[in-house]
N, CA, C and O atoms as a CHARMM CRD file, in Angstrom:
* protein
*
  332
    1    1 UNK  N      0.85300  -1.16900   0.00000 PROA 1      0.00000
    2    1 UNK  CA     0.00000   0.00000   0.00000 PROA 1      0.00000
    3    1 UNK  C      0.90400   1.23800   0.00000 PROA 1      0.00000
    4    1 UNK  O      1.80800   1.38300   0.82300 PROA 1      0.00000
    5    2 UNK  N      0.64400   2.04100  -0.87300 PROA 2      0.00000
    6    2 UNK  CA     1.46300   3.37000  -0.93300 PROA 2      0.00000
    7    2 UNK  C      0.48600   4.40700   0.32800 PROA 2      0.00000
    8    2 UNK  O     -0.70500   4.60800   0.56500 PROA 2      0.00000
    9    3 UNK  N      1.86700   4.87600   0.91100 PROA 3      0.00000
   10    3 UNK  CA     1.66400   6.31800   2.18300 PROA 3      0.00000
   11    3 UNK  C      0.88300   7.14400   2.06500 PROA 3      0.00000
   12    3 UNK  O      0.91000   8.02800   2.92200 PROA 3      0.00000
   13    4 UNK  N     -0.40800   7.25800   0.70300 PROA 4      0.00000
   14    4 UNK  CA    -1.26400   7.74200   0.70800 PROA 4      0.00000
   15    4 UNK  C     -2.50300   7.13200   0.96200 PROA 4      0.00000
   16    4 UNK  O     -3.41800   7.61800   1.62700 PROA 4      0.00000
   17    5 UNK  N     -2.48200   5.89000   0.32000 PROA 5      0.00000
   18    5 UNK  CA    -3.73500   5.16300   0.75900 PROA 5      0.00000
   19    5 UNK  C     -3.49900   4.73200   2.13700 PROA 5      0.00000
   20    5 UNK  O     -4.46100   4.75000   2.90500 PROA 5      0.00000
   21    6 UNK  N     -2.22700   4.30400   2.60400 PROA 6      0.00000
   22    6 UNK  CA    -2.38600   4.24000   4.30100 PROA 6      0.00000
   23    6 UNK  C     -2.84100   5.26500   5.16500 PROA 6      0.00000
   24    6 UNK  O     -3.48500   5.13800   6.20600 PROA 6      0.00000
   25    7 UNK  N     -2.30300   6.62500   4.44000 PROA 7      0.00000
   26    7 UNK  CA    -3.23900   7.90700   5.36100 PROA 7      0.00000
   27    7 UNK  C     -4.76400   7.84100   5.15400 PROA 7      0.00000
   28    7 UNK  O     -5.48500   8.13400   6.10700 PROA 7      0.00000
   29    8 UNK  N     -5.33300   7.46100   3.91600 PROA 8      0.00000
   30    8 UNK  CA    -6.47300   7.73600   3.56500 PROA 8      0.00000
   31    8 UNK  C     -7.18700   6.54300   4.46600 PROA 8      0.00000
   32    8 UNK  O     -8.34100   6.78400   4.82200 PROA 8      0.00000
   33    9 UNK  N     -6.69800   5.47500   4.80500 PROA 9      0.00000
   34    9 UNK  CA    -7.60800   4.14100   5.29100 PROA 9      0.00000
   35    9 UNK  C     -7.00900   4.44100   7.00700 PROA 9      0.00000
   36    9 UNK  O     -7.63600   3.71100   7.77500 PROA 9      0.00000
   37   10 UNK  N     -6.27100   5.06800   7.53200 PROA 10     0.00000
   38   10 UNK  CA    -6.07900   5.69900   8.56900 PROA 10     0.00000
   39   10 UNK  C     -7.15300   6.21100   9.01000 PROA 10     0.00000
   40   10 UNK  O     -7.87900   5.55400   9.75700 PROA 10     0.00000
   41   11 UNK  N     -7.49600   7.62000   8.59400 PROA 11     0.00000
   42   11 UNK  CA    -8.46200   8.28200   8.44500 PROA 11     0.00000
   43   11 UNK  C    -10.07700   8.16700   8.28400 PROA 11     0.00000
   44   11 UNK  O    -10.94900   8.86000   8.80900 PROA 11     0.00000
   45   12 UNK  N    -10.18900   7.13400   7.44000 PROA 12     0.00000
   46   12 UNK  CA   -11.71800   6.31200   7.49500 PROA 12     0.00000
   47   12 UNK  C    -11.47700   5.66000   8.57100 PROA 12     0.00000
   48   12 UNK  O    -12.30800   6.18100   9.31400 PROA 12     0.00000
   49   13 UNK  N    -10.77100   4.65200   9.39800 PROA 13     0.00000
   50   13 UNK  CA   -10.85600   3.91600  10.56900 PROA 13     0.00000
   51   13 UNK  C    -10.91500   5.15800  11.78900 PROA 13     0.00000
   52   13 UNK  O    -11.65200   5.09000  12.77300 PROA 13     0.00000
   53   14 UNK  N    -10.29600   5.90400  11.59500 PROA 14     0.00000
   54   14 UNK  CA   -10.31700   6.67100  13.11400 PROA 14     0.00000
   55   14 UNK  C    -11.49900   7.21200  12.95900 PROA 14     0.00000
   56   14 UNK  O    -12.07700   7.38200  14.03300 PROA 14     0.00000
   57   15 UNK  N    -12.12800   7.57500  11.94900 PROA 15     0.00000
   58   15 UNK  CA   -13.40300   8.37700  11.68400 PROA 15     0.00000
   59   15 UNK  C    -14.65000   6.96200  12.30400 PROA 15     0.00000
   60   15 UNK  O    -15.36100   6.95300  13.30800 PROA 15     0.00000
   61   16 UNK  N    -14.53400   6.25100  11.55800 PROA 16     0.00000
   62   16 UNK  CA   -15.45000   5.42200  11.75500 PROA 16     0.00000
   63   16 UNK  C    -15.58600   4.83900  13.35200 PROA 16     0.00000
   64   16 UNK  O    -16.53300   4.16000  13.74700 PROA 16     0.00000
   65   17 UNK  N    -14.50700   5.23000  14.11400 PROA 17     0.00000
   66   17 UNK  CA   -14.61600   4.19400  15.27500 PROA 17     0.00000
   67   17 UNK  C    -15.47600   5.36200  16.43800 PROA 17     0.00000
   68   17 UNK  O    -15.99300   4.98000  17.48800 PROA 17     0.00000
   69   18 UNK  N    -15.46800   6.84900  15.94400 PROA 18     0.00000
   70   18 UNK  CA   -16.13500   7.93800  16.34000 PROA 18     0.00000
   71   18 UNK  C    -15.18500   7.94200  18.04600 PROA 18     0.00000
   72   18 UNK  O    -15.57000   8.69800  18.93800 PROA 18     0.00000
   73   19 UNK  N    -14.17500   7.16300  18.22000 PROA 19     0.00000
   74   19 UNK  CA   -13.63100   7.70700  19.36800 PROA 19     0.00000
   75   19 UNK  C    -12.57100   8.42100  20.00200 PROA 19     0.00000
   76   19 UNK  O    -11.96800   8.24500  21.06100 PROA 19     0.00000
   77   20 UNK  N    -12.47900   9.41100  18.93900 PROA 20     0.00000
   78   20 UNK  CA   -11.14200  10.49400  18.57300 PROA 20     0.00000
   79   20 UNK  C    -12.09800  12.05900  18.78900 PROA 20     0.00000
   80   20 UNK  O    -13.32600  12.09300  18.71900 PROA 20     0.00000
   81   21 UNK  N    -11.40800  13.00500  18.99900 PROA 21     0.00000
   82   21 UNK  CA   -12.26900  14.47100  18.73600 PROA 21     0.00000
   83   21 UNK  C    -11.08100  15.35800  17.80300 PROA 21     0.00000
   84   21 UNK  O     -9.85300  15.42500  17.84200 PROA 21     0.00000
   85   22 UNK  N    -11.89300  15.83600  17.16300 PROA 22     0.00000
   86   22 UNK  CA   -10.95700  17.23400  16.46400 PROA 22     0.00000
   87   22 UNK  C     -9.90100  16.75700  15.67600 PROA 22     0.00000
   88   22 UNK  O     -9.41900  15.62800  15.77400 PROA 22     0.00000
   89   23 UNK  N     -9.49100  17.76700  14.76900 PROA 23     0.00000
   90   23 UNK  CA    -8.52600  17.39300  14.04200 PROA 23     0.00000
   91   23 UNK  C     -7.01100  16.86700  14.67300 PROA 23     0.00000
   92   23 UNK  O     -6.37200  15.90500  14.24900 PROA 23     0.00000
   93   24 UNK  N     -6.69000  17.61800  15.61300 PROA 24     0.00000
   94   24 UNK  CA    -5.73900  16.78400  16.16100 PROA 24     0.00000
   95   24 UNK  C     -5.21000  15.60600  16.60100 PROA 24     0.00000
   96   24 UNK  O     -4.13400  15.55900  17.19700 PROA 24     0.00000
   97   25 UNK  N     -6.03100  14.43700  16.30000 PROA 25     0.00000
   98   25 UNK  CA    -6.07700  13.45700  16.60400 PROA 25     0.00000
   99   25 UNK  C     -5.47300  12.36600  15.26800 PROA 25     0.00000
  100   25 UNK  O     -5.18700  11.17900  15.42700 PROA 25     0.00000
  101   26 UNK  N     -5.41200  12.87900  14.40100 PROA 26     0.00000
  102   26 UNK  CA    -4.98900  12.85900  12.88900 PROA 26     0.00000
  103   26 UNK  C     -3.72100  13.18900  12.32200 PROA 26     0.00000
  104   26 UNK  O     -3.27100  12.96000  11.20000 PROA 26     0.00000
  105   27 UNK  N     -2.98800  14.05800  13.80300 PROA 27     0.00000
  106   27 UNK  CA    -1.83400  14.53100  13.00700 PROA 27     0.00000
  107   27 UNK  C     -0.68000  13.69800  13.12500 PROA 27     0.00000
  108   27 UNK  O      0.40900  14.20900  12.86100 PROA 27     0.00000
  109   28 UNK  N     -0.73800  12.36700  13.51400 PROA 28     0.00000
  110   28 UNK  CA    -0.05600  11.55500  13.72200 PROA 28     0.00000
  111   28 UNK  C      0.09300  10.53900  12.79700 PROA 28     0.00000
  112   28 UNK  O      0.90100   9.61200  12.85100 PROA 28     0.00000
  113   29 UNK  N     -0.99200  10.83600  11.68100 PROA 29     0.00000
  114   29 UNK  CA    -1.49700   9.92200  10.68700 PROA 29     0.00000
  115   29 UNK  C     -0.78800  10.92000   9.47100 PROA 29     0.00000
  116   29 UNK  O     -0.16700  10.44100   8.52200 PROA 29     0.00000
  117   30 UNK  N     -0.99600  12.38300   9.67800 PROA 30     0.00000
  118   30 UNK  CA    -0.37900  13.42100   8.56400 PROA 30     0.00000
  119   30 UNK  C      1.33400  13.04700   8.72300 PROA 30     0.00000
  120   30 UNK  O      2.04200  12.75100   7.76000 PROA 30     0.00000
  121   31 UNK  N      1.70900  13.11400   9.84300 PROA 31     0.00000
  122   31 UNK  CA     2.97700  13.41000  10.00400 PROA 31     0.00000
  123   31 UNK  C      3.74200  11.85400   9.24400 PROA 31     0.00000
  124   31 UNK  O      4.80000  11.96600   8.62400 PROA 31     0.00000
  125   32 UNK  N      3.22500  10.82100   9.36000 PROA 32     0.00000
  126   32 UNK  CA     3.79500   9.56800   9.09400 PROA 32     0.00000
  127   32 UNK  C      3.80900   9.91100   7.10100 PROA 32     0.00000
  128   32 UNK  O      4.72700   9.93600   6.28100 PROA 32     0.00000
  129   33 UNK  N      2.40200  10.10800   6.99700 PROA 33     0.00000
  130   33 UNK  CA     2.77400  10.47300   5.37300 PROA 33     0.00000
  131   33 UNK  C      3.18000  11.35500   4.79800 PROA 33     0.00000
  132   33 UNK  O      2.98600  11.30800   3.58300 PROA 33     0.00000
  133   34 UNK  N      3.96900  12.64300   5.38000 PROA 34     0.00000
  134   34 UNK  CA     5.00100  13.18800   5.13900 PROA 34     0.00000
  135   34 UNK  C      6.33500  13.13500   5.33800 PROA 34     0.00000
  136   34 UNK  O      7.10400  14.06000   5.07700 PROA 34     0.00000
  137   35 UNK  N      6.60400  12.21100   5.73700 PROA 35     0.00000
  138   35 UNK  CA     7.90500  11.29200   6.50100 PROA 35     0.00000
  139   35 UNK  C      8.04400  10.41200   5.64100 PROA 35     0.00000
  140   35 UNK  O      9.22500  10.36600   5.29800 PROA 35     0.00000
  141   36 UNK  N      7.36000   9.61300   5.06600 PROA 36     0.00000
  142   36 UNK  CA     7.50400   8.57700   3.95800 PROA 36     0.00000
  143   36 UNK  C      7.52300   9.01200   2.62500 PROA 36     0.00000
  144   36 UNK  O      8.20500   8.28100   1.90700 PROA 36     0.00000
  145   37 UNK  N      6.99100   9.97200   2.05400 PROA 37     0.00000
  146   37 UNK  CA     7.38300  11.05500   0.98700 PROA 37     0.00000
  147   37 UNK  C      8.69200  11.38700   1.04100 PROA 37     0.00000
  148   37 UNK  O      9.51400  10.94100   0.24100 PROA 37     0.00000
  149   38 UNK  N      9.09600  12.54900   2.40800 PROA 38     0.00000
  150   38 UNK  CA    10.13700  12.85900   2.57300 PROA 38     0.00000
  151   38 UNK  C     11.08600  11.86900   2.30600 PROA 38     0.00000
  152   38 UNK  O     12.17200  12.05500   1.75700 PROA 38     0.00000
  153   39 UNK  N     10.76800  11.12300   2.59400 PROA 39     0.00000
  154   39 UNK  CA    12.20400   9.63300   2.34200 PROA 39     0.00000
  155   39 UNK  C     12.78000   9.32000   1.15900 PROA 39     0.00000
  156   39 UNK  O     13.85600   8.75000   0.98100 PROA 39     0.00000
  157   40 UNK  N     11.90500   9.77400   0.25600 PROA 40     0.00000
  158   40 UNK  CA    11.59300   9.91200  -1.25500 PROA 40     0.00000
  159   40 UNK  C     12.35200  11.28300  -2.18800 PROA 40     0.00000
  160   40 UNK  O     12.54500  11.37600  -3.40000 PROA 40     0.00000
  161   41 UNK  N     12.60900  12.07300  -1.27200 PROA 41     0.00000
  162   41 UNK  CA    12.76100  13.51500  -1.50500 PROA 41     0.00000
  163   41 UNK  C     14.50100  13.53700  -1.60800 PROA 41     0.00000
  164   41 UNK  O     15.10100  12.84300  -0.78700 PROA 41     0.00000
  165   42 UNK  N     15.34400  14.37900  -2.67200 PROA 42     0.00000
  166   42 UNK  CA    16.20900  14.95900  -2.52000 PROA 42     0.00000
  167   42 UNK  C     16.51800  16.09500  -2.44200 PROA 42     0.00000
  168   42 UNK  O     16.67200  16.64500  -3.53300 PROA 42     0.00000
  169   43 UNK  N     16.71500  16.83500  -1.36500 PROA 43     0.00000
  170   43 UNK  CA    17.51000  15.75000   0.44900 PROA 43     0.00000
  171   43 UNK  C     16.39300  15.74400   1.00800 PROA 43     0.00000
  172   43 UNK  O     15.47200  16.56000   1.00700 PROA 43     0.00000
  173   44 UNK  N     16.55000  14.65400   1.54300 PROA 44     0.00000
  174   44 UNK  CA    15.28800  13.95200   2.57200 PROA 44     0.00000
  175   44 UNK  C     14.76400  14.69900   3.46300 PROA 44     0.00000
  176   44 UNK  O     15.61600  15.01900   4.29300 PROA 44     0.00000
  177   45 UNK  N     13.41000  15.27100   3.74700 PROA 45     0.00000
  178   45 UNK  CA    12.28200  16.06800   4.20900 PROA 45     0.00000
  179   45 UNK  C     11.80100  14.97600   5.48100 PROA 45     0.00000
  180   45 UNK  O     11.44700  13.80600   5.33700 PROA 45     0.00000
  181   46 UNK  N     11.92100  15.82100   6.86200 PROA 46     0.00000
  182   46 UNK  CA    11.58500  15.29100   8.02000 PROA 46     0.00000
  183   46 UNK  C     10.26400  16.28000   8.61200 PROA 46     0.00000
  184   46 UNK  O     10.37700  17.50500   8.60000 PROA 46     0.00000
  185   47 UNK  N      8.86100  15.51700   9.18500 PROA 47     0.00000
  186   47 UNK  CA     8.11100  16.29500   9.12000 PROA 47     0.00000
  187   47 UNK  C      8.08500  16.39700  10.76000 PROA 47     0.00000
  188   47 UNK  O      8.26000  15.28200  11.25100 PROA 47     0.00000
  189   48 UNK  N      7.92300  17.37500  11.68200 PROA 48     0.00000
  190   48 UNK  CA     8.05000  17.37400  12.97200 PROA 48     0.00000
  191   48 UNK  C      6.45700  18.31200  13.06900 PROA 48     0.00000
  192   48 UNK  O      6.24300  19.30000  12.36700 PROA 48     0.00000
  193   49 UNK  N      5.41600  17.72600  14.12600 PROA 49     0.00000
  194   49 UNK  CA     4.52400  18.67000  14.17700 PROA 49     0.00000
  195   49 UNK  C      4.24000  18.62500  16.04000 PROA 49     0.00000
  196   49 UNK  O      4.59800  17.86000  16.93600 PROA 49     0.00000
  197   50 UNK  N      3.43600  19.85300  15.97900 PROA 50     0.00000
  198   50 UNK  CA     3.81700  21.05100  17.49600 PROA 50     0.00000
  199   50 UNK  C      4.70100  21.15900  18.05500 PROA 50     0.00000
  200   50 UNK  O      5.14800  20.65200  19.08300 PROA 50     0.00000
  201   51 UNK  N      5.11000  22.07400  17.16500 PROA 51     0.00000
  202   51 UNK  CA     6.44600  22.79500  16.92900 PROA 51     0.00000
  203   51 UNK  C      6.40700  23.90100  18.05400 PROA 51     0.00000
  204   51 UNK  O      5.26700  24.36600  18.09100 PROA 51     0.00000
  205   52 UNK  N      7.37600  24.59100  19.14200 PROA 52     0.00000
  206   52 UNK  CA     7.45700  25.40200  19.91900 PROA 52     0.00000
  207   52 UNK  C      7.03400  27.35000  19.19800 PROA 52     0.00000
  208   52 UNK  O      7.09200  27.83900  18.06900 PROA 52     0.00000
  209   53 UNK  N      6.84100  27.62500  19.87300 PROA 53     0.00000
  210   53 UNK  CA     6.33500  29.24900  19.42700 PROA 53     0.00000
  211   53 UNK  C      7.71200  29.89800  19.74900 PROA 53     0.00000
  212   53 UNK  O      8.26600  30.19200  20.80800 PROA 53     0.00000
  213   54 UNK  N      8.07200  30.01500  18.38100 PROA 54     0.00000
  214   54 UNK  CA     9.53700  30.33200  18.22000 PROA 54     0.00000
  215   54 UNK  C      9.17200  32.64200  18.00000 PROA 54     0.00000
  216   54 UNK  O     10.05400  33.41100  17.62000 PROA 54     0.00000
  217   55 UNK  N      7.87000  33.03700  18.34200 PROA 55     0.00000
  218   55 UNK  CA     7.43300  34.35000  18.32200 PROA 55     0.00000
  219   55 UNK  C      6.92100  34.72700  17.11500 PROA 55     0.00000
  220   55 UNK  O      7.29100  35.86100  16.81300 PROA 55     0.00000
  221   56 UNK  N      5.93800  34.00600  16.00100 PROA 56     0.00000
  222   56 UNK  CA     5.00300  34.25500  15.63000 PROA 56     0.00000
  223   56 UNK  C      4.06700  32.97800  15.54000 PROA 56     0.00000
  224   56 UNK  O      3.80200  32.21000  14.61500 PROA 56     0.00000
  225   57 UNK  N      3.62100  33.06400  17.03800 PROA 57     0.00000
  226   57 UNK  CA     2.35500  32.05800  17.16900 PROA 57     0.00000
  227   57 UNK  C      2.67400  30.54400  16.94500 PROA 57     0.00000
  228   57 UNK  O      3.54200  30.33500  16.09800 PROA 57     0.00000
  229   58 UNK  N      2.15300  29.50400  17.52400 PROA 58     0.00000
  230   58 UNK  CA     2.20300  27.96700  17.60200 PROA 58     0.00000
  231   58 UNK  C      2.13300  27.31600  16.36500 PROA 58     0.00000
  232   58 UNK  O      0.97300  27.01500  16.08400 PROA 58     0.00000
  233   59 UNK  N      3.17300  26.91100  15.31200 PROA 59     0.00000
  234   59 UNK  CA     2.70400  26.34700  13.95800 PROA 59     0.00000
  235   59 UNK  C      2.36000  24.52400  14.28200 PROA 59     0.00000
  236   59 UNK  O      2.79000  23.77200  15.15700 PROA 59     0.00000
  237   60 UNK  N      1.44300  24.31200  13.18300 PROA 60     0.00000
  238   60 UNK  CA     1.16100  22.82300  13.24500 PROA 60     0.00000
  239   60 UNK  C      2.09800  21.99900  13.20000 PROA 60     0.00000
  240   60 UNK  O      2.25900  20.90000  13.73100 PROA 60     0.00000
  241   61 UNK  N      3.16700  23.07300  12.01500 PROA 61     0.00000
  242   61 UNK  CA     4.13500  21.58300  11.94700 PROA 61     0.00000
  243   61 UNK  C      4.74000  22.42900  11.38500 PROA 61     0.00000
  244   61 UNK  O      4.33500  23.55100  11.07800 PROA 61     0.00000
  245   62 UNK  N      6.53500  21.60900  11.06400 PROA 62     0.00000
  246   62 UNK  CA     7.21400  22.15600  10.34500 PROA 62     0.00000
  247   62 UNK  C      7.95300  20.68300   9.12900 PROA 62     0.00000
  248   62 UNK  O      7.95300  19.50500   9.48500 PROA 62     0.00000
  249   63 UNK  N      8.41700  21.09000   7.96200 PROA 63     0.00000
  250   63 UNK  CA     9.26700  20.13600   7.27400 PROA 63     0.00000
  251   63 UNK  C     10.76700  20.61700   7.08300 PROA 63     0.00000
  252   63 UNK  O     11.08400  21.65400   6.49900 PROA 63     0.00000
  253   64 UNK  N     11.58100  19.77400   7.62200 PROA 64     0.00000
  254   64 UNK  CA    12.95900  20.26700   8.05300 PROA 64     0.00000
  255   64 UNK  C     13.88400  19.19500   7.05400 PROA 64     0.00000
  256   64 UNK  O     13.53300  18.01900   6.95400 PROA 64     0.00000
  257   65 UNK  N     14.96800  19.66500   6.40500 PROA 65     0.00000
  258   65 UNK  CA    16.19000  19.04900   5.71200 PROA 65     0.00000
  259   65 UNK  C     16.80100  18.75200   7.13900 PROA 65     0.00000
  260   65 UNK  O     16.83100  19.43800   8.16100 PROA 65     0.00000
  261   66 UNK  N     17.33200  17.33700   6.81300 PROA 66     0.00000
  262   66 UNK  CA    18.53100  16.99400   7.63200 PROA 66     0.00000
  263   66 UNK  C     20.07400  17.73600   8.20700 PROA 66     0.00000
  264   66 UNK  O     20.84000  17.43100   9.12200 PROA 66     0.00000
  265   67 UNK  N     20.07800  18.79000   7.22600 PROA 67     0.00000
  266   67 UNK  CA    21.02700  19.86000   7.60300 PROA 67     0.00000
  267   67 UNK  C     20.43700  20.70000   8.75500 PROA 67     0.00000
  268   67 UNK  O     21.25800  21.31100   9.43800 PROA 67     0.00000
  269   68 UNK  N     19.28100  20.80300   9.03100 PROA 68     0.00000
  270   68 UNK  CA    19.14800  21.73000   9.71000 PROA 68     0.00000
  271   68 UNK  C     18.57100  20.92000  10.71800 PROA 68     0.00000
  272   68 UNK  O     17.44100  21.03600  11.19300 PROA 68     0.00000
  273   69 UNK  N     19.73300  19.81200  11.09900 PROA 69     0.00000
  274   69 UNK  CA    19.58500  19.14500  12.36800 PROA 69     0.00000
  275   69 UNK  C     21.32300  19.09200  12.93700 PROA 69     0.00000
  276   69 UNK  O     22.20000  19.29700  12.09800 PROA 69     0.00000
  277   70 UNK  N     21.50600  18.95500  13.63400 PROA 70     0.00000
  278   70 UNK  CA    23.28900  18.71200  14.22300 PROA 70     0.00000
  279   70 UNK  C     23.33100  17.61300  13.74900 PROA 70     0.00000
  280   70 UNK  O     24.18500  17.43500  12.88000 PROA 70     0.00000
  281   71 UNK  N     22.55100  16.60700  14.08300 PROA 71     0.00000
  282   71 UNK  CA    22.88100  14.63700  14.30700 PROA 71     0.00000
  283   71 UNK  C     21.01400  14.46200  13.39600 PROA 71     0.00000
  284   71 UNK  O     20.00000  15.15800  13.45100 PROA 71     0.00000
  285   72 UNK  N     21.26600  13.55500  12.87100 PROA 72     0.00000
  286   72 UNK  CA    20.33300  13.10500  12.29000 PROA 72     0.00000
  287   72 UNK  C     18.89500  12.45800  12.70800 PROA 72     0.00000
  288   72 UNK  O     17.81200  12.26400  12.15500 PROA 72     0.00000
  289   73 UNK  N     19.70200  12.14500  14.47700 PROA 73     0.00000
  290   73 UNK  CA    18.81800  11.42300  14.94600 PROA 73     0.00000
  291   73 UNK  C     18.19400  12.39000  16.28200 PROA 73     0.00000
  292   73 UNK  O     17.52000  11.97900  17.22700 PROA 73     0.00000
  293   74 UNK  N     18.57800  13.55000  16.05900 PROA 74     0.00000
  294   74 UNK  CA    18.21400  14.73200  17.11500 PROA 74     0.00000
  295   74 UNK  C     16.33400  15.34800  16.11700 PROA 74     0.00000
  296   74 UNK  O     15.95500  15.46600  14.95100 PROA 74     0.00000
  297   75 UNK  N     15.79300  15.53400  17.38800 PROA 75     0.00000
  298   75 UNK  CA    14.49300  15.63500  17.20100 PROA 75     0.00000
  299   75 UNK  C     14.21900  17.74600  17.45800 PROA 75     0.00000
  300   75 UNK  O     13.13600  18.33000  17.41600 PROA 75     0.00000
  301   76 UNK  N     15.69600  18.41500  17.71600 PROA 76     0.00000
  302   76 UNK  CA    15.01500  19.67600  17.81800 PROA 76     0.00000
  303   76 UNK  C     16.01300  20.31300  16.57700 PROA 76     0.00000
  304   76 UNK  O     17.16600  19.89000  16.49800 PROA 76     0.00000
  305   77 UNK  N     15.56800  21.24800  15.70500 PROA 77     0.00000
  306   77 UNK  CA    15.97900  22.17400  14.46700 PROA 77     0.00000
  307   77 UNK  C     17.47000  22.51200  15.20500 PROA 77     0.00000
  308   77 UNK  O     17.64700  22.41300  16.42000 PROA 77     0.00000
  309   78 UNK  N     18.24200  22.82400  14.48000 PROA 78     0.00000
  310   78 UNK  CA    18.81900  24.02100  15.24200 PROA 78     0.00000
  311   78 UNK  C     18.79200  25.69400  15.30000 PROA 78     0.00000
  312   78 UNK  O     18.74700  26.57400  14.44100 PROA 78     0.00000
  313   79 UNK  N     18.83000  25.67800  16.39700 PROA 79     0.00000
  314   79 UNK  CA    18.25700  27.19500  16.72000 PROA 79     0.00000
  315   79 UNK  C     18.44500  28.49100  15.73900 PROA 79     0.00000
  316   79 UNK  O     19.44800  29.18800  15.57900 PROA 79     0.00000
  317   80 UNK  N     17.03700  28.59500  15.08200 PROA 80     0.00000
  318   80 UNK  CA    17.05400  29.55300  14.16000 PROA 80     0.00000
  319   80 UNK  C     17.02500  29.10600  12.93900 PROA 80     0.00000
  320   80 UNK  O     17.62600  29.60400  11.98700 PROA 80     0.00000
  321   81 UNK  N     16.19900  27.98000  12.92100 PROA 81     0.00000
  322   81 UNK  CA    16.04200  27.09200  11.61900 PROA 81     0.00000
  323   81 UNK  C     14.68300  27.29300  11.09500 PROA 81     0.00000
  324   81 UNK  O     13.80800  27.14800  11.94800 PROA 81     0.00000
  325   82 UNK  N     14.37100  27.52300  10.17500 PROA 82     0.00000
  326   82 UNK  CA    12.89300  27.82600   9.84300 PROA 82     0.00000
  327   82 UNK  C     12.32500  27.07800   8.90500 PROA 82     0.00000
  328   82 UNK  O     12.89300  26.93500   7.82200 PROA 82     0.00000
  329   83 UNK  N     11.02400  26.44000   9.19000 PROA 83     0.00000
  330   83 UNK  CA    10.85200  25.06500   8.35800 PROA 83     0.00000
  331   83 UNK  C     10.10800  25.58500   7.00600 PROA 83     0.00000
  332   83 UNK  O      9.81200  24.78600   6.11700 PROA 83     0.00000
């Protein structure tokens, strides 16, 4: 199954089971199929979402190049990285 139809059959199951609220409950389902794209991407696109309020307001998410990590396997931008 391609990372779109897994988001899309994601999405009908969480819908259907009616025991989730609000969109946020979904972004765990967005973030995986932008991560598997990204993997796809040259240079590879990492999708990180609720992201800190770096002073204009709380973004959903950001998509970050591996450069604009120290270590590859570090989970915060480096400071002053803008997705």
């Amino acid at each position: 199954m391609n990372p779109v139809e897994t988001y899309l059959k994601q999405l009908a199951e969480t819908r259907a089971s009616g025991a989730v609220v609000g969109e946020t409950s979904r972004y765990t389902y967005l973030s995986n199929l932008f991560n598997e794209i990204g993997k796809t991407l040259k240079p590879k696109v990492r999708c990180f979402l609720g992201l800190k309020n770096r002073g204009a307001g709380m973004p959903d998410g950001g998509l970050f190049t591996a450069e604009q990590f120290e270590k590859v396997s570090d989970l915060e931008p480096l400071r002053g990285q803008v997705p």
